[in-house]
XYZ file of C-alpha atoms in Angstrom:
776
model
C 0.048 -0.008 0.070
C 0.973 3.676 -0.512
C 0.811 5.881 2.521
C 1.413 9.527 3.120
C 1.134 10.949 6.653
C 1.610 14.239 8.484
C 3.508 13.768 11.744
C 2.945 16.616 14.178
C 5.611 16.996 16.577
C 5.304 18.869 19.841
C 7.510 21.727 18.455
C 8.544 22.853 14.882
C 6.906 22.344 11.604
C 5.002 19.166 10.911
C 6.733 16.356 8.806
C 5.365 14.738 5.857
C 6.224 11.220 5.164
C 5.685 8.810 2.316
C 5.766 5.205 2.814
C 5.119 2.245 0.424
C 4.997 -1.189 2.079
C 2.869 -4.077 2.605
C 2.795 -3.672 6.341
C 3.765 -0.155 7.841
C 4.947 -0.447 11.504
C 4.806 2.504 13.729
C 7.202 2.828 16.665
C 10.576 4.028 18.110
C 12.428 1.003 16.681
C 14.723 2.469 13.828
C 13.553 -0.376 11.516
C 9.829 0.722 11.655
C 8.557 2.215 8.403
C 7.453 5.206 10.514
C 10.113 5.663 13.167
C 9.809 8.120 15.956
C 12.634 9.655 17.911
C 12.987 7.571 21.197
C 14.551 10.728 23.076
C 11.422 12.842 22.287
C 9.078 9.962 22.739
C 10.281 7.534 25.370
C 6.758 6.085 26.177
C 6.429 5.043 22.591
C 7.021 1.334 22.182
C 9.563 -0.147 19.865
C 6.851 -1.448 17.680
C 3.711 0.204 18.873
C 1.115 -0.444 16.117
C 0.889 -1.484 12.509
C -1.000 -0.416 9.353
C -1.758 -3.100 6.824
C -4.385 -3.936 3.943
C -6.750 -6.723 4.833
C -9.784 -7.936 2.656
C -9.730 -4.702 0.761
C -9.743 -2.546 3.868
C -6.953 -0.674 5.636
C -6.604 -1.462 9.315
C -4.752 -0.326 12.235
C -3.710 -2.817 14.828
C -2.580 -2.123 18.332
C 0.889 -3.977 19.378
C 2.173 -2.102 22.561
C 2.034 -3.998 25.901
C 2.929 -0.930 27.932
C 0.928 2.155 26.240
C -2.177 2.825 24.379
C -2.755 3.262 20.619
C -5.495 5.958 19.857
C -7.477 6.444 16.625
C -9.156 9.922 16.374
C -8.678 10.187 20.320
C -10.242 6.774 21.177
C -8.072 3.930 22.407
C -8.369 0.776 20.423
C -7.731 -2.813 21.574
C -8.592 -4.695 18.327
C -7.725 -4.162 14.488
C -9.909 -1.374 13.246
C -10.490 0.301 9.876
C -8.886 3.525 9.075
C -9.619 6.183 6.480
C -8.074 9.245 5.053
C -8.225 12.141 7.556
C -8.024 9.737 10.663
C -5.534 10.778 13.350
C -3.276 8.091 14.983
C -1.688 8.688 18.442
C 0.850 6.442 19.960
C 0.020 6.881 23.659
C -1.602 10.051 25.204
C 1.709 12.069 24.919
C 2.886 10.666 21.474
C 2.731 12.645 18.158
C -0.367 13.032 16.133
C 0.038 10.969 12.981
C -2.644 12.046 10.191
C -3.288 10.032 7.215
C -3.190 12.059 4.103
C -3.228 9.397 1.469
C -4.055 5.831 1.635
C -3.950 3.681 -1.618
C -3.755 -0.053 -2.508
C -2.105 -1.164 -5.533
C -3.673 -0.882 -8.141
C -5.973 1.838 -6.777
C -9.784 1.709 -7.579
C -10.757 3.892 -10.263
C -14.478 4.282 -9.591
C -15.563 7.504 -7.642
C -17.206 6.798 -4.346
C -20.777 6.171 -4.228
C -22.974 9.325 -3.451
C -20.497 11.787 -4.934
C -20.397 10.546 -8.509
C -21.818 14.184 -9.565
C -18.902 16.074 -8.187
C -15.892 13.832 -8.771
C -13.836 13.746 -11.808
C -12.105 10.628 -13.105
C -8.573 11.357 -12.051
C -7.072 8.951 -9.356
C -5.651 11.658 -7.068
C -8.987 13.227 -6.586
C -10.765 9.972 -6.099
C -8.095 8.916 -3.439
C -8.751 12.236 -1.626
C -12.536 11.798 -1.633
C -12.310 8.038 -0.615
C -12.942 7.496 3.082
C -14.545 10.511 4.831
C -16.744 11.228 1.742
C -17.964 7.688 1.289
C -21.624 7.463 1.495
C -22.877 5.491 4.474
C -26.352 4.298 5.140
C -27.804 4.410 8.821
C -30.800 2.208 9.194
C -33.200 3.964 11.533
C -35.153 0.828 12.827
C -36.534 1.867 16.443
C -34.675 5.303 16.467
C -32.274 6.516 19.096
C -29.816 9.165 19.995
C -27.333 10.718 17.455
C -24.048 11.929 18.979
C -20.243 11.740 19.422
C -20.234 9.564 22.444
C -20.049 5.869 22.137
C -22.105 5.308 25.375
C -25.836 5.544 24.954
C -25.742 6.549 21.245
C -27.256 4.408 18.553
C -25.866 6.641 15.743
C -22.324 7.782 16.255
C -20.834 10.725 14.178
C -17.340 11.233 15.650
C -16.430 14.950 15.143
C -15.691 17.794 17.490
C -18.645 19.768 16.041
C -21.049 17.026 17.192
C -22.220 17.048 21.026
C -22.106 13.744 23.030
C -25.829 13.526 22.760
C -26.786 15.687 19.786
C -30.201 14.731 18.523
C -32.820 12.014 18.987
C -34.719 10.212 16.271
C -38.182 8.868 17.489
C -40.158 6.219 15.503
C -43.922 5.881 15.874
C -46.529 4.149 13.927
C -47.214 6.962 11.800
C -44.009 9.260 11.834
C -40.430 9.687 12.231
C -39.436 12.790 14.214
C -36.013 14.352 14.805
C -35.426 16.650 17.846
C -32.278 18.548 18.934
C -30.946 17.642 22.356
C -29.662 21.135 23.285
C -26.459 20.576 21.197
C -23.752 23.219 21.034
C -23.812 23.593 17.348
C -27.337 22.742 16.340
C -29.163 20.277 14.239
C -30.340 21.410 10.888
C -33.237 20.246 8.476
C -33.006 21.377 5.033
C -30.641 24.169 5.949
C -32.469 25.333 8.922
C -31.895 24.893 12.643
C -34.701 23.167 14.459
C -35.936 24.304 17.779
C -38.538 21.540 18.226
C -39.291 18.066 17.161
C -39.638 17.892 13.321
C -41.511 15.116 11.457
C -39.139 13.981 8.643
C -40.393 13.581 5.066
C -38.824 11.909 2.106
C -35.838 13.699 0.785
C -35.193 15.791 3.822
C -31.610 16.828 4.355
C -30.281 16.774 7.957
C -26.912 18.472 8.838
C -25.162 17.501 12.076
C -21.693 18.903 12.293
C -19.919 18.097 9.072
C -22.330 15.199 8.422
C -25.045 15.485 5.909
C -27.558 12.896 6.114
C -30.531 12.558 3.551
C -33.758 10.738 4.537
C -34.898 8.039 2.198
C -37.975 7.179 4.018
C -36.428 4.098 5.901
C -32.742 5.246 6.565
C -30.247 7.994 6.494
C -27.851 8.034 3.551
C -24.958 10.229 4.919
C -21.579 11.508 3.810
C -19.028 13.603 5.750
C -17.607 17.075 4.797
C -14.681 16.583 7.093
C -11.591 16.932 5.112
C -13.837 16.758 2.067
C -15.166 20.048 0.592
C -15.317 20.766 -3.023
C -16.187 24.401 -3.780
C -17.793 25.441 -6.928
C -18.546 28.956 -8.156
C -20.729 29.281 -11.162
C -21.095 32.453 -13.105
C -20.492 34.687 -10.138
C -21.285 38.345 -10.677
C -21.081 41.002 -7.890
C -22.098 44.692 -8.593
C -22.235 47.548 -6.225
C -23.222 51.046 -6.386
C -20.413 53.829 -6.267
C -21.359 56.151 -3.472
C -19.808 59.014 -5.154
C -21.199 58.899 -8.598
C -24.160 56.669 -7.944
C -23.059 54.553 -10.910
C -22.876 50.711 -10.688
C -19.287 49.095 -10.314
C -18.779 45.463 -11.373
C -16.564 43.853 -8.863
C -16.793 40.151 -10.227
C -17.712 39.404 -13.782
C -18.679 35.800 -14.728
C -16.396 33.971 -12.364
C -16.282 30.032 -12.600
C -14.078 28.263 -10.300
C -13.726 24.731 -8.779
C -11.432 24.084 -5.733
C -11.108 20.425 -4.783
C -10.316 18.790 -1.547
C -6.731 18.834 -0.653
C -5.887 21.802 -3.102
C -4.036 24.822 -2.138
C -5.004 27.717 -4.521
C -3.647 31.092 -4.536
C -5.664 34.037 -5.826
C -3.388 36.898 -7.204
C -4.124 39.853 -9.382
C -3.707 43.800 -9.416
C -5.229 45.890 -7.059
C -8.989 46.381 -7.649
C -9.294 43.070 -9.380
C -11.774 41.657 -6.964
C -9.667 39.204 -4.939
C -11.184 40.057 -1.560
C -14.631 40.235 -2.968
C -14.161 36.722 -4.532
C -12.800 35.285 -1.153
C -15.746 36.830 0.633
C -18.157 35.342 -1.751
C -16.480 31.776 -1.713
C -16.772 31.975 1.974
C -20.378 32.938 2.327
C -19.711 36.493 3.624
C -21.014 38.364 0.574
C -23.921 37.149 -1.575
C -23.538 37.546 -5.452
C -26.015 39.305 -7.455
C -26.040 36.490 -10.099
C -24.508 32.992 -9.963
C -24.171 30.681 -6.958
C -21.422 29.163 -4.729
C -22.009 25.337 -3.730
C -20.161 23.233 -1.248
C -20.539 19.642 -2.202
C -23.375 20.605 -4.272
C -25.093 22.418 -1.543
C -26.044 26.216 -2.089
C -23.599 27.865 0.319
C -25.569 31.137 0.870
C -29.007 29.515 1.067
C -27.734 26.971 3.598
C -25.069 29.092 5.320
C -26.285 28.482 8.751
C -25.758 24.752 8.448
C -22.435 24.886 6.503
C -20.647 27.766 8.258
C -18.884 25.536 10.740
C -17.022 24.028 7.945
C -15.425 27.316 6.886
C -12.836 29.483 8.508
C -11.443 32.887 7.386
C -8.157 34.097 8.439
C -8.010 37.869 7.662
C -5.056 40.072 6.977
C -5.562 41.933 10.323
C -4.858 39.675 13.318
C -8.092 39.280 15.329
C -6.713 38.490 18.719
C -6.782 39.826 22.257
C -3.156 40.903 22.462
C -2.918 40.796 26.211
C -3.719 37.192 26.470
C -1.034 34.397 26.065
C -1.172 32.141 23.058
C -2.364 29.213 25.046
C -5.119 31.367 26.918
C -6.335 32.690 23.587
C -6.585 29.208 21.999
C -8.123 27.783 25.173
C -10.919 30.364 25.125
C -11.532 29.793 21.414
C -11.854 25.985 22.216
C -14.157 26.492 24.979
C -16.514 28.753 22.697
C -16.327 26.758 19.449
C -16.361 23.051 20.568
C -19.313 21.525 22.162
C -20.065 22.440 25.756
C -19.808 18.579 26.676
C -16.069 18.650 25.671
C -14.028 17.628 28.638
C -11.167 19.644 30.241
C -8.623 17.072 29.011
C -10.064 17.034 25.400
C -9.807 20.877 25.432
C -6.162 20.738 26.471
C -5.460 18.109 23.857
C -7.006 20.096 21.286
C -5.015 23.205 22.040
C -1.941 21.177 22.151
C -2.661 19.496 18.755
C -3.110 22.903 17.074
C -0.061 24.342 18.558
C 1.932 21.459 17.342
C 0.561 21.804 13.953
C 1.269 25.410 13.579
C 4.841 24.862 15.382
C 4.037 27.040 18.477
C 4.152 24.749 21.297
C 7.243 26.472 22.683
C 5.292 29.828 22.737
C 2.146 28.642 24.584
C 3.119 31.043 27.614
C 4.076 34.048 25.455
C 1.780 37.087 25.579
C 0.500 37.713 22.039
C 1.673 41.225 21.741
C 5.124 39.915 22.274
C 5.222 37.600 19.331
C 7.124 38.135 16.081
C 5.197 38.884 12.782
C 5.325 35.206 11.859
C 4.493 33.837 15.139
C 1.538 36.085 15.218
C 0.231 34.897 11.818
C 0.584 31.271 13.006
C -1.340 32.148 16.239
C -4.211 33.654 14.163
C -4.133 30.459 11.856
C -4.157 28.354 14.999
C -7.147 30.170 16.372
C -9.247 29.343 13.176
C -7.907 25.938 12.956
C -9.258 25.213 16.466
C -12.920 24.472 15.274
C -11.460 21.896 12.767
C -12.768 23.597 9.675
C -12.298 21.895 6.261
C -12.532 25.034 4.200
C -9.926 27.638 4.911
C -9.688 31.026 3.402
C -6.518 33.196 3.961
C -6.586 36.840 3.118
C -3.220 38.367 2.646
C -2.030 36.661 5.946
C 1.589 36.739 4.760
C 1.532 40.435 3.956
C 4.451 42.325 5.648
C 6.497 39.161 6.508
C 10.118 38.676 5.418
C 10.881 36.139 2.817
C 11.867 33.336 5.132
C 8.821 33.588 7.107
C 6.669 33.845 4.211
C 8.260 30.501 2.993
C 7.551 28.747 6.314
C 3.927 30.015 6.152
C 3.201 28.956 2.618
C 4.821 25.464 3.530
C 2.591 25.379 6.479
C -0.638 26.136 4.325
C 0.552 23.402 1.817
C 0.637 20.836 4.632
C -2.674 21.856 5.751
C -4.183 21.341 2.472
C -2.609 17.948 1.954
C -4.223 16.783 5.108
C -7.569 17.046 3.263
C -8.572 20.714 3.819
C -9.447 22.970 0.910
C -7.218 26.020 1.120
C -7.712 29.291 -0.804
C -5.154 32.222 -0.287
C -4.846 35.791 -1.450
C -1.276 36.807 -1.537
C 0.870 39.530 -3.075
C 4.134 37.787 -2.090
C 4.739 35.606 -5.143
C 8.269 34.314 -4.225
C 6.919 30.970 -2.829
C 3.858 30.464 -4.666
C 5.480 28.257 -7.343
C 7.104 25.743 -4.753
C 3.869 25.393 -2.574
C 0.578 26.048 -4.262
C -1.323 23.650 -6.568
C -2.968 26.163 -8.664
C -3.076 29.885 -9.220
C -6.097 31.840 -9.997
C -5.315 35.113 -11.747
C -7.988 37.988 -11.749
C -7.844 40.918 -14.070
C -9.267 44.433 -13.599
C -13.016 44.505 -13.097
C -13.078 41.026 -11.412
C -12.537 39.004 -14.549
C -11.037 35.551 -14.645
C -7.787 35.713 -16.533
C -6.186 32.470 -15.849
C -6.348 29.206 -13.814
C -3.622 26.490 -13.924
C -0.346 25.460 -12.328
C 2.515 28.361 -12.035
C 4.529 26.621 -14.809
C 1.320 26.711 -17.079
C 0.977 30.410 -16.041
C 4.393 31.338 -17.000
C 4.053 29.462 -20.537
C 0.515 31.109 -21.020
C 1.733 34.608 -20.431
C 5.142 34.146 -21.904
C 7.087 35.244 -18.648
C 10.103 33.891 -16.757
C 8.910 34.580 -13.289
C 5.343 34.821 -12.106
C 5.858 38.325 -10.727
C 5.935 39.621 -14.233
C 2.364 38.585 -14.728
C 1.258 42.262 -13.466
C 3.154 43.742 -16.453
C 1.691 41.426 -18.969
C -1.953 42.085 -17.758
C -1.435 45.717 -18.196
C -0.600 45.345 -21.675
C -4.149 44.242 -22.844
C -7.599 45.200 -21.781
C -9.059 42.865 -19.138
C -11.896 41.737 -21.398
C -9.397 40.615 -23.728
C -7.550 38.414 -21.269
C -10.880 37.124 -19.983
C -11.859 36.199 -23.524
C -8.557 34.704 -24.253
C -8.596 32.409 -21.358
C -12.242 31.261 -22.056
C -11.017 29.991 -25.472
C -7.922 28.421 -23.984
C -7.675 24.559 -23.496
C -6.695 25.182 -19.893
C -10.138 26.732 -19.313
C -11.570 23.292 -20.313
C -9.054 21.436 -18.154
C -9.564 23.527 -15.044
C -13.133 24.752 -15.271
C -15.359 23.174 -17.657
C -13.974 19.309 -17.149
C -14.107 20.003 -13.164
C -17.464 21.532 -12.915
C -20.132 19.124 -11.661
C -23.199 18.450 -13.395
C -25.686 21.347 -12.800
C -28.654 20.571 -10.893
C -31.422 22.896 -9.505
C -30.809 24.202 -5.996
C -33.481 23.700 -3.256
C -35.291 26.774 -2.349
C -34.751 28.082 1.099
C -37.795 27.758 3.149
C -38.649 29.191 6.661
C -41.437 27.946 8.928
C -42.241 28.750 12.636
C -40.569 25.524 13.768
C -37.017 26.840 12.360
C -34.813 29.373 13.913
C -31.541 30.511 12.366
C -30.162 31.775 15.780
C -27.229 30.045 17.905
C -28.309 26.989 19.902
C -25.304 27.499 22.250
C -26.249 27.407 25.923
C -26.483 31.108 27.318
C -24.936 30.637 30.739
C -21.995 28.453 29.618
C -20.937 30.982 26.755
C -21.459 33.973 29.192
C -19.250 32.320 31.693
C -16.403 31.643 29.120
C -16.829 35.249 27.662
C -16.810 36.622 31.052
C -13.687 34.854 32.089
C -11.939 35.821 28.829
C -12.731 39.370 29.318
C -11.427 39.563 32.765
C -8.199 37.990 31.651
C -7.959 40.574 28.718
C -8.377 43.326 31.283
C -5.979 41.766 33.784
C -3.392 41.903 31.126
C -3.725 45.429 30.464
C -2.148 47.021 33.511
C -2.474 50.664 32.151
C -6.055 50.311 31.997
C -6.642 49.135 35.438
C -4.508 52.078 36.688
C -6.566 54.452 34.647
C -9.786 53.058 36.225
C -8.389 53.530 39.697
C -6.934 56.942 38.948
C -10.158 58.360 37.619
C -11.991 57.620 41.000
C -9.194 59.107 43.009
C -8.838 62.090 40.927
C -12.455 63.193 41.163
C -12.606 62.105 44.954
C -9.669 64.379 45.801
C -10.892 67.372 43.810
C -14.261 67.200 45.443
C -12.951 66.751 48.889
C -10.645 69.829 48.304
C -13.411 71.960 46.900
C -16.237 71.248 49.397
C -14.352 70.357 52.472
C -16.281 69.370 55.630
C -19.985 70.310 55.139
C -20.644 70.148 58.797
C -18.342 73.203 59.436
C -20.767 75.514 57.398
C -22.834 77.097 59.743
C -25.456 78.880 57.432
C -27.992 76.400 56.779
C -29.156 77.493 53.333
C -25.286 77.773 52.186
C -24.793 74.023 53.584
C -27.891 73.057 51.813
C -26.754 74.277 48.505
C -23.149 72.824 48.794
C -24.801 69.635 49.917
C -26.994 69.462 46.729
C -24.000 70.522 44.527
C -21.787 67.790 45.986
C -24.521 65.229 45.490
C -25.116 66.413 41.886
C -21.297 66.088 41.041
C -21.240 62.649 42.727
C -24.144 61.488 40.540
C -22.704 62.899 37.205
C -19.347 61.402 37.888
C -20.795 58.021 38.709
C -22.833 58.055 35.381
C -19.760 59.370 33.505
C -17.500 56.493 34.969
C -19.812 53.876 33.519
C -20.416 55.589 30.085
C -16.684 56.272 29.662
C -15.569 52.973 30.385
C -18.039 51.147 28.170
C -18.092 53.618 25.110
C -15.485 51.794 23.008
C -15.906 48.141 24.214
C -18.031 46.859 21.062
C -16.599 49.114 18.467
C -13.001 48.117 19.241
C -13.804 44.610 18.934
C -16.187 44.816 15.902
C -14.105 42.495 13.813
C -13.535 39.917 16.609
C -17.385 40.070 17.267
C -18.236 39.552 13.410
C -16.009 36.431 13.227
C -17.412 34.850 16.538
C -21.035 35.753 15.631
C -20.519 33.922 12.354
C -19.576 30.788 14.158
C -21.855 30.531 17.168
C -21.580 33.543 19.339
C -24.784 34.527 21.092
C -25.377 38.311 21.353
C -27.221 37.990 24.736
C -24.100 36.240 26.206
C -21.561 38.526 24.591
C -23.506 41.604 25.980
C -23.936 40.152 29.275
C -20.230 39.517 29.623
C -19.322 42.872 28.774
C -22.055 44.780 30.867
C -21.325 42.620 33.985
C -17.483 43.259 33.995
C -17.968 46.940 33.122
C -20.641 47.306 35.603
C -18.512 45.714 38.323
C -15.607 48.091 37.448
C -17.918 51.079 37.568
C -19.311 49.862 41.091
C -15.803 49.709 42.368
C -15.003 53.027 41.163
C -18.154 54.498 42.659
C -17.403 52.887 46.126
C -13.886 54.201 46.076
C -15.236 57.748 45.195
C -18.039 57.845 47.735
C -15.906 56.231 50.449
C -13.494 59.194 50.256
C -16.205 61.823 49.775
C -18.281 60.469 52.639
C -15.333 60.402 55.111
C -13.938 63.754 54.017
C -17.019 65.901 53.319
C -19.709 64.011 55.274
C -22.969 64.710 53.124
C -26.173 64.113 55.393
C -28.366 61.231 54.528
C -28.178 57.256 54.627
C -24.858 56.253 53.353
C -26.030 52.922 52.183
C -28.871 54.492 50.188
C -26.753 57.079 48.731
C -24.172 54.387 47.561
C -26.992 52.440 45.962
C -28.286 55.342 44.017
C -24.720 56.081 42.849
C -24.210 52.562 41.848
C -27.246 52.416 39.770
C -26.290 55.595 38.020
C -22.969 53.810 37.126
C -25.006 51.033 35.798
C -27.173 53.205 33.814
C -23.964 54.854 32.513
C -22.409 51.518 31.391
C -25.643 50.467 29.603
C -25.498 54.027 27.816
C -21.775 53.605 26.999
C -22.299 50.241 25.639
C -25.280 51.606 23.392
C -22.775 54.194 22.165
C -20.323 51.440 21.502
C -22.904 49.486 19.577
C -24.135 52.357 17.388
C -20.637 54.030 16.555
C -18.800 52.961 13.500
C -15.219 53.892 14.711
C -13.610 54.404 18.181
C -13.042 58.031 17.422
C -16.869 58.372 16.890
C -17.573 56.574 20.001
C -15.311 58.840 22.155
C -16.994 61.946 20.419
C -20.473 60.748 21.403
C -19.586 60.387 25.142
C -20.089 64.056 25.761
C -23.331 64.256 23.722
C -24.762 61.730 26.378
C -22.976 63.241 29.520
C -23.609 66.843 28.946
C -27.300 66.662 28.999
C -26.985 64.867 32.309
C -25.411 68.002 33.577
C -27.677 70.569 31.920
C -30.897 68.762 32.681
C -30.199 67.438 36.089
C -32.346 70.223 37.671
C -29.463 71.492 39.654
C -27.708 73.837 37.432
C -30.904 75.684 36.787
C -34.538 74.929 37.767
C -36.661 72.904 35.079
C -40.125 73.467 33.963
C -42.514 72.849 30.974
C -40.873 70.796 28.093
C -37.425 70.724 29.656
C -38.829 69.017 32.787
C -40.642 66.387 30.570
C -37.421 65.555 28.671
C -35.655 65.334 32.120
C -38.098 63.065 33.677
C -38.241 60.793 30.531
C -34.657 60.520 29.456
C -32.120 62.035 31.888
C -30.821 59.524 34.564
C -28.973 62.206 36.517
C -32.198 63.844 37.148
C -33.898 60.813 38.826
C -30.603 59.977 40.408
C -30.631 63.643 42.051
C -34.207 63.224 42.979
C -33.262 59.959 44.842
C -30.307 61.353 46.634
C -32.379 64.431 47.823
C -35.088 61.965 49.153
C -32.388 60.350 51.289
C -31.598 63.699 53.065
C -33.068 63.706 56.669
C -36.369 65.642 56.879
C -34.904 68.002 59.449
C -31.989 68.726 57.172
C -34.378 68.869 54.157
C -36.499 71.582 56.023
C -33.657 73.565 56.966
C -32.182 73.412 53.614
C -35.522 74.572 52.030
C -35.954 71.498 49.855
C -39.066 69.769 48.711
C -39.298 66.021 49.857
C -38.589 63.704 46.788
C -39.990 60.377 46.204
C -37.166 57.666 46.380
C -39.316 54.933 44.709
C -40.077 56.992 41.573
C -36.347 57.984 41.203
C -35.326 54.264 41.350
C -37.949 53.291 38.949
C -37.165 55.754 36.487
C -33.419 54.939 36.556
C -34.213 51.300 36.194
C -36.412 52.055 33.067
C -33.435 53.953 31.451
C -31.122 51.207 32.078
C -33.370 48.503 30.668
C -34.121 50.465 27.434
C -30.469 51.040 26.738
C -29.903 47.340 27.049
C -32.818 46.365 25.076
C -31.759 48.846 22.109
C -28.046 47.703 22.216
C -28.990 43.993 22.049
C -31.481 44.550 19.227
C -28.940 46.569 17.183
C -26.167 43.784 17.810
C -28.587 41.198 16.636
C -28.839 43.028 13.368
C -25.315 43.526 12.708
C -24.049 41.243 9.836
C -20.768 39.635 9.304
C -17.904 42.210 8.162
C -16.141 41.134 5.001
C-alpha cells in the first residue's frame, strides 16, 4: 500500500512522510517504516502499532503492551479500519500521525458512491474523496440518539462539532421525528436549525456538524464534509453602487471556479481586481447578484447556517486579544467553539494539537503582543483551526512578512491542504507560490477571470520567466481581452469545464415557525466563558486598570478639596446648596464613569465580534459578559469615590442608600456607554459621542437651573442624573431637608425611572447587535 502521513511534533513544523510497504509499522524502533525519535517519545514502544491492508480494507492494529494506541482520540484494542483524515496517536503524549493519502495497488478507479456528480475521474481526486466522503447508510429501525459519544448513542458521528448527545430520532406508527438535544452547534433540517421536534419527510436533508444525512424514508444516507469539501463557483457576478457617482461598479464578472479537497490555491491579481470580494463570496460572507457558490452541491448562501462551521477565514488583520497568552487565547476559542460537553482533557488536547500543527508549542505562555510577525500569523491561523474547519480562506495573511517567514507560512498552508482541507489564499508575495501552491487563479481588472492553472502553465501562457511579471503582462491588454482569451484556451476546459459538476436545481430556502437561524449555544455557559476571557484581557492591561482607579481617586480628591467638611458650614441655606452641588457632582461622575468605561468596548472588537458571531456567538451572552464586567468596574470606582467623599465631606443622608443610587447611576452609564459603542462605527466616533450623552445629564439634572415645562418632561423621561438627583435628595433627613428649604422627593419614583433608562439602553443595544452582519 501507498501511505502519506503528516507527523505533528510537539514543536517545530509538521513533517510529511511517504511510505510504500505491505505492512507499515509505527514505533521508536529504527527499523519501523514510521520511526519516531526515542529521546522525544520514550513512552512509545519499539513496535507500537501497525497498518496493513486486509480484505480490501486498511486496518490499524495495536501492538504495544505498555501504552495505548488511539484512533481519533479513542483507544483501540482490536484491529480497526482507518480512512483518509484519521488521526493516530501512540500513547496520550505521543505525536499525532494524520493519514493524508492511503492507496492500495492498483488503486480503485471508480468514484465513491454518493459523490459521482462532483468527482472527476482522476485517481488523485478519487483517493482524496475516498474514506471520509464515502456514503454510508444508517438504518433507523427503532430510532435512538445521534451523537459523538459511544455510550448511550445509537448513531455515532465522531467529530468535534458533534455533541456527545446531539439529537434524538423517535419512531412511531405514523411518523419519524427528529429533535435537537440542546446541542452546542445545532441540528439542521433542509438548512434551517430546528428548535422543536420535526416530522421527517422523504428527501429531507439533515446536517449535524460536518455530516450531511438524507432521509430516504427508511434510513439516512450520509456523507461527511470533514476534510472533504469541494467549492464550486458558477457564473458569479457582483455589482455595487459607487457612493460618489451613484453608478454601478462591477467587482466580479462571470467567475467560474472549482476548488477540490486537498488543493492549495492562490488568488493573485492587481489591486482592484476583486480578490477580496471573490474570497468573501466563496466563504459565504458576501452574496452575489448572479450565480451561486456550492459546497459539495449545497448552496452555500442559502444553507450558510448549516455549513458555516466547515469554513474558517483568516483575515489580514490579526483578530486576537493581544493581552492574552497564546495558550489562553486558544483555550478560550476552544471553549467557545467546541461543544459544551467537551471535557477539560479534550480541550487541552485540542490546544496542544493545534499548537503542534502550527509549530508554536514552545510559545504557549508568550503574551500575544510579544510575538514576532510570523508567530502572530501562526497564532491567528491556529485560532481558526481550533474548530477543525475543512475549508480555509487566507486573506493576505503573509503580508508584511520577510521572505523566510513567508516561505515557512506557505509551506504550512501546503501541509494543511494536503491533510485534506481545501485552502484558498490571497497573496501579493509571489516568491514561494510556485513551490507550494497547486494552482494559481489570476484575476484581472473588473473582477474578470484571467487564468487558472499551475504556476508553470501560467508562465507559459503569459510568456514570462517569473510569476511576478504577470502584472506587467496584464497591463498590456484590456481585461476583457484576457478574459476572452482564457475562455477559449484549452486550460479553461481542463480546470473549469471538465471539473464543474453536473448542474442541478438548488433547493429553495424555506422558513417556517418551527425553524430558527439563531445560535443554539447555551447562554450561561457561553456567558461564563466570555466573562472569564474578558477579565483575563483586562488583567493583562495594567495601564487600563491604573486608569480606572486613577479616575476615581482624582475626582474624589478634587471634590474633597473643593467642598471640605459640610458640617463646618454654619449657614443652613449655604450648607444645603453645597450639599446639593456635591450630590449632583457625585451623580454625574458616577454616570460618567460607567459611560466612559464602556463607550469603546464593542466598536473596538467589531471584527472579533463579527468573526465569532459568524460561528456560534450568542449576542445576549456577549452583551452580558461585557455589561457585568464593566458594571463591576463602575461599582468599584463609585465605591472608592463615595468612601473618600463620605469620610472627608460628610454629606447628610443614609450612606447605604446614597451608595445604592450612585451605583445604579454607574450601571445606567454603563448601559448608555455600551449603546454608544454598538451604534458608533469607529472608536473616534464613540469617544466623540460620550459628551453628547453626559452633557445633557449635567444641564438637565435640575441643579444647574430649575426645570419646568418641556425641559422637565425631557428630564423626567430621558435624563438619568435627574432621577438620581431626586433619589439622593429623598435620602436627606427631614430635619436637614426642611432647614435647606428642599421639597421632599420620592425615592421609589427615582429608582424606577433609573431602572427603566437602563433597561431601554440594554434592549436597544441588544437589538442593534442582533442586526449586525458579518464584516467582509
